[in-house]
Amino acid sequence: MITVLKNGATAEQRDKLIKWFEQQGLKVNVSVGEFQTVLGLVGDTTQIDDELVGSLEIVETIKRISEPYKRVNRKFHPDDSVIDVNGVKIGGGNFAIIAGPCSVESKEQIIEVARGVQAGGASMLRGGAFKPRTSPYDFQGMKAEGIELLEEAKADTGMPLVSEIMNANHLHLFENIDVVQIGARNMQNFELLKAVGKTDKTVLLKRGLANTLKELLMSAEYIMAEGNENVILCERGIRTFETYTRNTLDLSAVPALKELTHLPVVIDPSHATGIARMVEPMAMAAAAAGADGLMIEVHNNPAAALCDGKQSLTPEQFARVAEKVRRIREAMI
Ligand code: PEP
Ligand code: MN
């Protein structure tokens, strides 16, 4: 349920109404926009008398939100959310590129890639330390040691870090990781979602291999329902009957999610296509479609990568993609 306040409502009147809602056992999410203030009410609103609230002097309208996702809903928060990751903003017109290897493999590798992507236009460094692999015999990541190497790369470049978490018991290891990624395979790991929801860390939530946008939004709602509002959504390709590409990039997810939610939307063209030469056109298309950012896999020696080499760009290739994306964005203004 949302209550839209009239323009002339004073802070005192607003706070009084918020207090009253809270006394009714509801949680109130206040969204102060440029043109209107929206109070989002979460909890059992059945006992709220719509007519009574609607008749209050400061209330413009009162609406029940029929969608099961509330905090994520754009009706709850009409303006785009802008998420600040250690000084790097994303959303609401702020575009950010996250780049780095699929997995951290050595100190030399992560430092070289970090410097390369930073020079090429990335503002955040990604690197997997805990890797969800289809085969139990494949490289699973350097784990805690990988996190330490990422920290060294951050000390070297100053770039905020993005890394995937697979187990809530590992949260203590992610203290210096700025953005915890919930991968496609864990999009509906509800205990993990609740655990990261209890922290104030930014969460990059990837869409599951075979999940609808509504399911993605419900997973984001799990995180936000615990109090963490710093959520970035990521479309990374979905399973279809097509096998030429690794997955099928659902670019319409960008305008669709923009309608439904205020959260920033990032596109991962690397996992979506699985093919390095397709990253550039899809990255440009994502920017043109209105995405708030990109996540691109970059390796200093893709042919020798321990994971996802086929879809990884070299730092030089990445710099060209970032430049083309910059030009697309410039042309859109
Ligand atoms: C990744 O980003 O390294 C990854 C494993 O991606 P996804 O969860 O989208 O497969
Ligand atoms: Mn990968």
Coordinates of C-alpha atoms in Angstrom, one line a residue, residues 100-313:
G100 CA 37.7 -8.3 -14.3
P101 CA 38.4 -12.0 -14.6
C102 CA 35.9 -14.8 -14.1
S103 CA 38.2 -16.0 -11.3
V104 CA 41.1 -14.7 -9.4
E105 CA 44.1 -17.0 -10.3
S106 CA 47.2 -15.3 -9.0
K107 CA 48.5 -12.0 -7.6
E108 CA 50.2 -11.2 -11.0
Q109 CA 47.0 -11.9 -12.9
I110 CA 44.6 -9.9 -10.7
I111 CA 46.9 -6.9 -10.4
E112 CA 47.6 -6.9 -14.2
V113 CA 43.9 -7.2 -15.1
A114 CA 42.9 -4.6 -12.4
R115 CA 45.3 -2.0 -13.8
G116 CA 44.3 -2.8 -17.3
V117 CA 40.5 -2.5 -16.8
Q118 CA 40.9 0.6 -14.8
A119 CA 42.9 2.2 -17.6
G120 CA 40.3 1.0 -20.0
G121 CA 37.3 2.6 -18.3
A122 CA 36.1 0.2 -15.6
S123 CA 35.1 1.7 -12.2
M124 CA 34.8 -1.5 -10.3
L125 CA 36.8 -4.7 -10.3
R126 CA 35.2 -8.1 -10.4
G127 CA 36.9 -11.4 -9.6
G128 CA 35.5 -14.8 -8.4
A129 CA 37.1 -16.3 -5.4
F130 CA 34.3 -18.9 -4.7
K131 CA 33.2 -20.3 -8.1
P132 CA 30.0 -22.2 -8.7
R133 CA 31.1 -24.8 -11.3
T134 CA 28.9 -27.3 -13.1
S135 CA 31.5 -30.0 -12.6
P136 CA 32.9 -30.8 -9.2
Y137 CA 36.3 -31.5 -10.8
D138 CA 36.7 -28.0 -12.2
F139 CA 38.6 -25.2 -10.6
Q140 CA 36.4 -23.9 -7.7
G141 CA 38.3 -20.7 -7.1
M142 CA 41.1 -19.6 -4.7
K143 CA 38.6 -19.0 -1.9
A144 CA 39.9 -17.0 1.1
E145 CA 43.2 -16.5 -0.7
G146 CA 41.4 -15.1 -3.7
I147 CA 39.7 -12.6 -1.5
E148 CA 43.0 -11.5 -0.1
L149 CA 44.4 -11.0 -3.6
L150 CA 41.4 -8.9 -4.5
E151 CA 42.1 -6.8 -1.5
E152 CA 45.6 -6.3 -2.8
A153 CA 44.3 -5.2 -6.2
K154 CA 42.0 -2.7 -4.4
A155 CA 44.9 -1.3 -2.4
D156 CA 46.8 -0.9 -5.7
T157 CA 44.0 0.7 -7.8
G158 CA 41.4 2.0 -5.4
M159 CA 38.7 0.3 -7.3
P160 CA 35.7 -1.1 -5.3
L161 CA 35.5 -4.9 -5.5
V162 CA 32.7 -7.2 -6.6
S163 CA 32.8 -10.9 -5.8
E164 CA 30.4 -13.8 -5.6
I165 CA 29.3 -15.3 -2.3
M166 CA 27.9 -18.8 -2.3
N167 CA 27.5 -19.5 1.5
A168 CA 26.3 -17.2 4.2
N169 CA 28.9 -18.6 6.5
H170 CA 31.6 -16.9 4.4
L171 CA 30.2 -13.4 5.0
H172 CA 33.1 -12.6 7.4
L173 CA 35.5 -13.1 4.6
F174 CA 33.7 -10.5 2.5
E175 CA 34.3 -7.7 4.9
N176 CA 36.4 -5.7 2.4
I177 CA 34.4 -6.7 -0.6
D178 CA 32.2 -3.8 -1.6
V179 CA 29.6 -5.6 -3.6
V180 CA 28.6 -9.2 -2.9
Q181 CA 27.3 -11.0 -5.9
I182 CA 24.6 -13.6 -5.7
G183 CA 25.1 -15.7 -8.8
A184 CA 22.4 -17.0 -11.2
R185 CA 22.5 -20.4 -9.5
N186 CA 21.7 -18.9 -6.1
M187 CA 19.1 -16.4 -7.2
Q188 CA 16.5 -18.4 -5.2
N189 CA 18.7 -19.5 -2.3
F190 CA 16.4 -17.7 0.1
E191 CA 18.5 -18.2 3.2
L192 CA 21.5 -16.6 1.4
L193 CA 19.3 -13.7 0.2
K194 CA 18.1 -13.2 3.8
A195 CA 21.6 -13.3 5.2
V196 CA 22.9 -10.6 2.8
G197 CA 19.7 -8.7 3.4
K198 CA 20.8 -8.4 7.1
T199 CA 24.0 -6.6 6.0
D200 CA 24.4 -3.2 4.6
K201 CA 26.6 -4.4 1.7
T202 CA 25.6 -3.7 -1.9
V203 CA 24.2 -6.9 -3.5
L204 CA 24.5 -7.6 -7.2
L205 CA 21.7 -10.1 -7.8
K206 CA 21.9 -12.0 -11.0
R207 CA 18.9 -13.4 -12.8
G208 CA 18.6 -17.2 -12.6
L209 CA 19.1 -19.4 -15.6
A210 CA 15.4 -20.1 -16.0
N211 CA 13.8 -17.4 -13.9
T212 CA 11.2 -14.8 -14.8
L213 CA 11.6 -11.2 -14.1
K214 CA 8.9 -11.4 -11.5
E215 CA 10.9 -14.1 -9.7
L216 CA 14.0 -11.9 -9.9
L217 CA 12.1 -9.1 -8.3
M218 CA 10.8 -11.4 -5.6
S219 CA 14.4 -12.4 -4.8
A220 CA 15.4 -8.7 -4.6
E221 CA 12.4 -8.3 -2.3
Y222 CA 13.8 -11.0 0.1
I223 CA 17.0 -8.9 0.4
M224 CA 15.1 -5.6 0.9
A225 CA 12.6 -7.0 3.3
E226 CA 15.5 -7.6 5.7
G227 CA 16.4 -3.9 5.5
N228 CA 19.1 -3.8 2.9
E229 CA 18.1 -1.4 0.1
N230 CA 21.4 -1.6 -1.8
V231 CA 20.5 -4.0 -4.5
I232 CA 21.6 -4.0 -8.2
L233 CA 19.9 -6.4 -10.6
C234 CA 21.8 -8.2 -13.3
E235 CA 20.5 -9.8 -16.5
R236 CA 23.1 -12.4 -17.6
G237 CA 21.2 -14.4 -20.2
I238 CA 18.6 -17.1 -19.8
R239 CA 18.2 -20.7 -21.0
T240 CA 16.3 -21.0 -24.3
F241 CA 16.3 -23.7 -27.1
E242 CA 19.1 -21.8 -28.7
T243 CA 22.5 -23.4 -28.3
Y244 CA 24.7 -21.2 -30.6
T245 CA 25.3 -18.8 -27.8
R246 CA 25.9 -19.9 -24.1
N247 CA 22.6 -18.3 -23.1
T248 CA 20.1 -15.9 -24.7
L249 CA 20.5 -12.3 -23.6
D250 CA 17.1 -10.9 -22.7
L251 CA 17.7 -7.2 -23.4
S252 CA 14.0 -6.4 -23.1
A253 CA 14.7 -7.1 -19.4
V254 CA 16.1 -3.6 -19.2
P255 CA 13.0 -1.6 -20.2
A256 CA 10.8 -4.1 -18.5
L257 CA 12.6 -3.9 -15.2
K258 CA 12.8 -0.1 -15.5
E259 CA 9.0 0.0 -15.5
L260 CA 8.6 -2.4 -12.6
T261 CA 11.4 -1.3 -10.3
H262 CA 13.5 1.6 -9.2
L263 CA 16.6 -0.6 -8.8
P264 CA 19.6 -0.2 -11.1
V265 CA 19.9 -2.8 -13.9
V266 CA 23.2 -4.1 -15.2
I267 CA 23.8 -6.3 -18.2
D268 CA 26.4 -9.1 -18.3
P269 CA 27.1 -9.7 -22.0
S270 CA 30.0 -12.2 -21.2
H271 CA 27.9 -14.9 -19.5
A272 CA 24.9 -14.1 -21.7
T273 CA 26.8 -14.9 -25.0
G274 CA 29.7 -17.0 -23.8
I275 CA 31.7 -15.7 -26.9
A276 CA 34.3 -12.9 -26.6
R277 CA 33.5 -11.4 -30.1
M278 CA 29.9 -11.0 -29.2
V279 CA 30.5 -9.0 -26.0
E280 CA 31.1 -5.7 -27.8
P281 CA 27.8 -5.6 -29.8
M282 CA 25.8 -6.7 -26.8
A283 CA 27.5 -4.2 -24.5
M284 CA 26.6 -1.4 -26.9
A285 CA 23.1 -2.6 -27.3
A286 CA 22.7 -2.8 -23.5
A287 CA 23.8 0.8 -23.1
A288 CA 21.4 1.8 -25.9
A289 CA 18.6 0.0 -24.2
G290 CA 19.1 2.1 -21.1
A291 CA 21.1 -0.2 -18.8
D292 CA 22.8 1.4 -15.8
G293 CA 25.9 -0.5 -16.2
L294 CA 27.8 -3.6 -17.5
M295 CA 29.7 -6.5 -16.1
I296 CA 32.4 -7.8 -18.4
E297 CA 34.9 -10.6 -18.0
V298 CA 38.5 -9.6 -18.8
H299 CA 41.6 -11.7 -18.6
N300 CA 45.2 -10.9 -19.3
N301 CA 45.6 -14.2 -21.1
P302 CA 42.1 -15.5 -22.1
A303 CA 43.5 -18.7 -23.7
A304 CA 45.0 -19.8 -20.4
A305 CA 42.1 -18.7 -18.2
L306 CA 41.1 -21.3 -15.6
C307 CA 37.4 -20.4 -16.1
D308 CA 35.4 -18.8 -18.9
G309 CA 38.3 -17.9 -21.2
K310 CA 36.2 -18.2 -24.3
Q311 CA 34.1 -15.2 -23.3
S312 CA 36.9 -13.2 -21.8
L313 CA 38.3 -10.0 -23.4

